[in-house]
CSV table of C-alpha atoms in Angstrom, one decimal:
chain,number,residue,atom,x,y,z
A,1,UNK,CA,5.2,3.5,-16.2
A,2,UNK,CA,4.6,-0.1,-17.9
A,3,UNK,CA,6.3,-3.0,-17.7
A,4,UNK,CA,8.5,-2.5,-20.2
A,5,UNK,CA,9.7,1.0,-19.2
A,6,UNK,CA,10.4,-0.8,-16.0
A,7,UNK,CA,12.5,-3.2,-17.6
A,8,UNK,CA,14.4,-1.0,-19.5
A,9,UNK,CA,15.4,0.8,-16.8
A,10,UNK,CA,17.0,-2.1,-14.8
A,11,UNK,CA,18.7,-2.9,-18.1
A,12,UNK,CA,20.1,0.6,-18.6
A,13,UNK,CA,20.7,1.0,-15.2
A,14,UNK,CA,22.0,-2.1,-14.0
A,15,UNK,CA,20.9,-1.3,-10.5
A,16,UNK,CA,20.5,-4.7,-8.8
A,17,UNK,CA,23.9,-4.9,-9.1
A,18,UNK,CA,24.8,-1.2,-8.1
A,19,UNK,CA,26.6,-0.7,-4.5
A,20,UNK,CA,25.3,2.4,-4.6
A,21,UNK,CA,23.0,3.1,-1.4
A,22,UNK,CA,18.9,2.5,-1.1
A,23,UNK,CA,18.6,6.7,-1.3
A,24,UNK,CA,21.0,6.5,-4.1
A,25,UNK,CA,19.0,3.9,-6.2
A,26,UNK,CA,16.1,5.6,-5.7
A,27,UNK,CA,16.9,9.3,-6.8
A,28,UNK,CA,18.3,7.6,-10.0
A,29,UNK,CA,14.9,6.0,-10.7
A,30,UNK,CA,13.5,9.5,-10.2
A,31,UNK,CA,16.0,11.1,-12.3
A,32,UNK,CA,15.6,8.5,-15.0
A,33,UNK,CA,11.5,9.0,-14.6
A,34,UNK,CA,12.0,12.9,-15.4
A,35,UNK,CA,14.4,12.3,-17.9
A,36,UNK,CA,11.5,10.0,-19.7
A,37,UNK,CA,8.9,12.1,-18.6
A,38,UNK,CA,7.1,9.6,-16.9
A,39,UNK,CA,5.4,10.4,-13.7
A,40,UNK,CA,5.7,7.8,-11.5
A,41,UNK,CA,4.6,7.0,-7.5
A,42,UNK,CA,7.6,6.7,-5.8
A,43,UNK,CA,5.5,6.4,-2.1
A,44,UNK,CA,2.4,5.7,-1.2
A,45,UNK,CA,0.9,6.9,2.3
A,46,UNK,CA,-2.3,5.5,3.7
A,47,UNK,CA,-4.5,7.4,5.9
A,48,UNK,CA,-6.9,6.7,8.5
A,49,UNK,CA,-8.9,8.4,11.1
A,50,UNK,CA,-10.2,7.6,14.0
A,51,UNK,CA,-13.9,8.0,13.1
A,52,UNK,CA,-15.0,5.4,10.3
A,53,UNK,CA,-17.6,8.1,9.4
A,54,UNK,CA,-14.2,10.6,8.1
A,55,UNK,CA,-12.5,10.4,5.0
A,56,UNK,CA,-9.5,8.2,4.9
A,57,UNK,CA,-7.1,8.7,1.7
A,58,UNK,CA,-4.8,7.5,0.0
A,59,UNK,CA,-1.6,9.8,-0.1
A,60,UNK,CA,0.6,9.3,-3.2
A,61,UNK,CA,3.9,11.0,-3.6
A,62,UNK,CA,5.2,10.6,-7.0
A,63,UNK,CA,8.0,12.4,-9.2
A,64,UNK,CA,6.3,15.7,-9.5
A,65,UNK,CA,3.2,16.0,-7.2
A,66,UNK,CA,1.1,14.4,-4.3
A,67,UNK,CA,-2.2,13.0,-5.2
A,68,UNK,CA,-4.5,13.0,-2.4
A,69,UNK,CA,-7.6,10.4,-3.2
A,70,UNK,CA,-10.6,9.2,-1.0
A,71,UNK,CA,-10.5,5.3,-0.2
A,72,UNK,CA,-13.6,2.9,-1.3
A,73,UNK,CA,-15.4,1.8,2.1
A,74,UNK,CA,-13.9,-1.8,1.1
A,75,UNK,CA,-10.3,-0.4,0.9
A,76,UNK,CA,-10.7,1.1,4.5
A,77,UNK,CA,-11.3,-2.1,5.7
A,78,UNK,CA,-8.8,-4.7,3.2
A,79,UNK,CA,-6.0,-1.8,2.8
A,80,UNK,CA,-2.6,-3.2,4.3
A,81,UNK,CA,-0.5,-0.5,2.3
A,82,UNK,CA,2.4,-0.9,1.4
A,83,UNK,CA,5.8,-2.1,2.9
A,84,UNK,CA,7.6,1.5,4.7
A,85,UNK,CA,5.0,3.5,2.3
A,86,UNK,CA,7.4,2.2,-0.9
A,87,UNK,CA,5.4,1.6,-3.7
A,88,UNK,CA,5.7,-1.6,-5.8
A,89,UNK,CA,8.4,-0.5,-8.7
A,90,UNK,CA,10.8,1.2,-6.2
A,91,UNK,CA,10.1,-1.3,-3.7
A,92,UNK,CA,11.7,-4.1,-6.8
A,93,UNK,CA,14.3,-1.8,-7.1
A,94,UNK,CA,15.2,-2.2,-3.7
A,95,UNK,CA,14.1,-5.5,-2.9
A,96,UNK,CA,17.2,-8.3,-2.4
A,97,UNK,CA,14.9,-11.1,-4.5
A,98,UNK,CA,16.7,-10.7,-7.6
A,99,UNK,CA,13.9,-12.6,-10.0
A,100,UNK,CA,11.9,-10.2,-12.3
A,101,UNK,CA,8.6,-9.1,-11.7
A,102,UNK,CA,5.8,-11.1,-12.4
A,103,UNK,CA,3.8,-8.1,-14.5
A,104,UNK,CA,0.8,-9.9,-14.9
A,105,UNK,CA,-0.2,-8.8,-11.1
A,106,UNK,CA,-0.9,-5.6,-11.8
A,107,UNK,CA,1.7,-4.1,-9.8
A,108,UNK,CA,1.8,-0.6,-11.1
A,109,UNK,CA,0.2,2.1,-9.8
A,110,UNK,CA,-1.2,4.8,-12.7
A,111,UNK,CA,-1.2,8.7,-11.9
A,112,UNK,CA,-4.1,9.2,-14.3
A,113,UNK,CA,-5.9,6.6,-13.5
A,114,UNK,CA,-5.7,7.4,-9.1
A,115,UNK,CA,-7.0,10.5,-10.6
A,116,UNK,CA,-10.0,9.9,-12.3
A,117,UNK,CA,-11.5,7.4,-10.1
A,118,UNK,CA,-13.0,10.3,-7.6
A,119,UNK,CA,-14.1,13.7,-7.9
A,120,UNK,CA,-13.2,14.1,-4.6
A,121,UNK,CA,-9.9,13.6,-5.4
A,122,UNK,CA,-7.3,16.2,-5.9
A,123,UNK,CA,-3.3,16.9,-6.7
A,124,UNK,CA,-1.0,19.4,-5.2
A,125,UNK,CA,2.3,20.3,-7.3
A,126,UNK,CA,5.4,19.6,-5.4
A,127,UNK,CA,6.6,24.1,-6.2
A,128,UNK,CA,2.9,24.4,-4.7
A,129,UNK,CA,3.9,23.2,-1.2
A,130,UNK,CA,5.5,25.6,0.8
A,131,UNK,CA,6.0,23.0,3.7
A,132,UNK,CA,5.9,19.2,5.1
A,133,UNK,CA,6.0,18.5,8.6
A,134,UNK,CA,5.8,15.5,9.9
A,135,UNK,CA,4.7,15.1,13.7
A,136,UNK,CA,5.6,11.3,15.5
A,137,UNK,CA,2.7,10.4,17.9
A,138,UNK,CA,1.1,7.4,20.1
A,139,UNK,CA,-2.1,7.6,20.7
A,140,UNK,CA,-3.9,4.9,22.6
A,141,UNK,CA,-7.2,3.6,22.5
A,142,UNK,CA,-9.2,0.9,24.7
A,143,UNK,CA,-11.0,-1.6,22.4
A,144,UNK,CA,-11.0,-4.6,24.6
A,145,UNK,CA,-10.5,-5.7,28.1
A,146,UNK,CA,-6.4,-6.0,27.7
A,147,UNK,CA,-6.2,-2.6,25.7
A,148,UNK,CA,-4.9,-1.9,22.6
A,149,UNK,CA,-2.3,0.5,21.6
A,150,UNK,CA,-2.5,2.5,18.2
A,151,UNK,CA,0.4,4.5,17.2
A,152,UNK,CA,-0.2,6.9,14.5
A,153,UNK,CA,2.3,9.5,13.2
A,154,UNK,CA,0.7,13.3,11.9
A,155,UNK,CA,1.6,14.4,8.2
A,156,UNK,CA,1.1,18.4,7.4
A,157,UNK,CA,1.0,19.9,4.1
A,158,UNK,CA,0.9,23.7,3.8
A,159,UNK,CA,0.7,25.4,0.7
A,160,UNK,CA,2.1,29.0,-0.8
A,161,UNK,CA,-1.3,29.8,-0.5
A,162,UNK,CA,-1.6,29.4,3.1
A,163,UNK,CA,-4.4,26.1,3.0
A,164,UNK,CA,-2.6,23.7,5.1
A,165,UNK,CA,-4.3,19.3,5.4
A,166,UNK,CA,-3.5,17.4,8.0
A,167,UNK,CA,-3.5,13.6,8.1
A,168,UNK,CA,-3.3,10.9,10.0
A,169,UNK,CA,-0.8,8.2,8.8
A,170,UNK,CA,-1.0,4.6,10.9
A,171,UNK,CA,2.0,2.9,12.1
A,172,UNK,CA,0.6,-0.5,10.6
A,173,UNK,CA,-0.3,0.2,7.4
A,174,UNK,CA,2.7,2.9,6.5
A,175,UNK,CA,6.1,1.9,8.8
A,176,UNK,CA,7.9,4.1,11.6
A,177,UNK,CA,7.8,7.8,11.6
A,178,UNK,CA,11.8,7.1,11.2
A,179,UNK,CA,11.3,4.8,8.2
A,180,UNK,CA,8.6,7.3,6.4
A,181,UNK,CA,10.7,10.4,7.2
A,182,UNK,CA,13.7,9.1,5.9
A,183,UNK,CA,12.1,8.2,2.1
A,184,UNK,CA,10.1,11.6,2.1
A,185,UNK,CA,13.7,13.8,3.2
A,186,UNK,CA,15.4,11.5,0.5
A,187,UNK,CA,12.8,11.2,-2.6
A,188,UNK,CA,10.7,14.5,-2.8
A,189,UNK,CA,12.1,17.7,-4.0
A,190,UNK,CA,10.6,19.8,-1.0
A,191,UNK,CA,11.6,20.9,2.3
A,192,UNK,CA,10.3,18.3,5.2
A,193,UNK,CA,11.0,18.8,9.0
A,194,UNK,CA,9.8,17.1,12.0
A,195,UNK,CA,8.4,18.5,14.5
């Protein structure tokens, strides 16, 4: 989506001013995306594991699939994702600052582009995924004298043909397992449970 798609969908849908519920401004974004036939990232997951010599990805849910792609050594060590995994165009649509975007950021986030970056990088259709489960967990580790805690949740995709990843999703760069549930049960067009 470019800015000016953007902008003509606040115009046509006048949804800053809508009383209409988050979930509800949302799925009409969605529904207007389709309607387009834009593809569009509606959330964006980080990953991160506990070994810096693992992969960590970036997990990006958009209208029609997830795109699963491998973070630059620098992003593992700058990337502060985003606010309750909401990425930037939904996140304006939701936002209570009622001035328009300032484009020149670079605040969009393109499908084609996440894709080509990496080899290593790969898609999985949302009629692909037979499941989603998403596991709430604290794990702690001891990294100085005092301690530190680090609370992670556990996100599970299994496919219809039975290959199942697993990742890792930190509390600190992605929200509360409450938080990332509720936008994954609301926005994607697949069955999610926790367990």
């Amino acid at each position: 989506m470019n800015p000016y798609e953007f902008e003509q969908f606040l115009k046509y849908s006048q949804i800053r001013n809508s009383t209409r519920s988050d979930s509800e401004k949302i799925s009409s974004f969605i529904q207007w995306c389709k309607n387009k036939g834009i593809e569009e990232v509606i959330l964006r997951l980080s990953t991160d594991e506990k070994n810096w010599l693992h992969e960590n990805y970036f997990l990006d849910f958009t209208t029609s699939r997830v795109i699963v792609s491998k973070k630059s050594f620098t992003r593992k060590l700058l990337d502060t994702g985003f606010i309750a995994g909401m990425a930037p165009f939904p996140y304006m649509i939701l936002t209570k600052d009622k001035k328009v975007p300032d484009f020149k950021k670079r605040i969009n986030l393109n499908t084609s582009e996440i894709i080509r970056k990496d080899i290593s990088n790969f898609f999985i259709w949302y009629p692909e995924i037979e499941k989603l489960y998403m596991r709430k967990g604290i794990e702690t580790i001891i990294s100085n004298m005092l301690g530190t805690a680090i609370s992670a949740n556990f996100l599970t995709i299994r496919k219809t043909d039975g290959k199942e990843y697993s990742f890792r999703l930190p509390v600190g760069k992605n929200g509360t397992f409450e938080k990332i549930y509720y936008w994954l049960e609301k926005t994607l067009p697949i069955k999610i449970s926790a367990t």
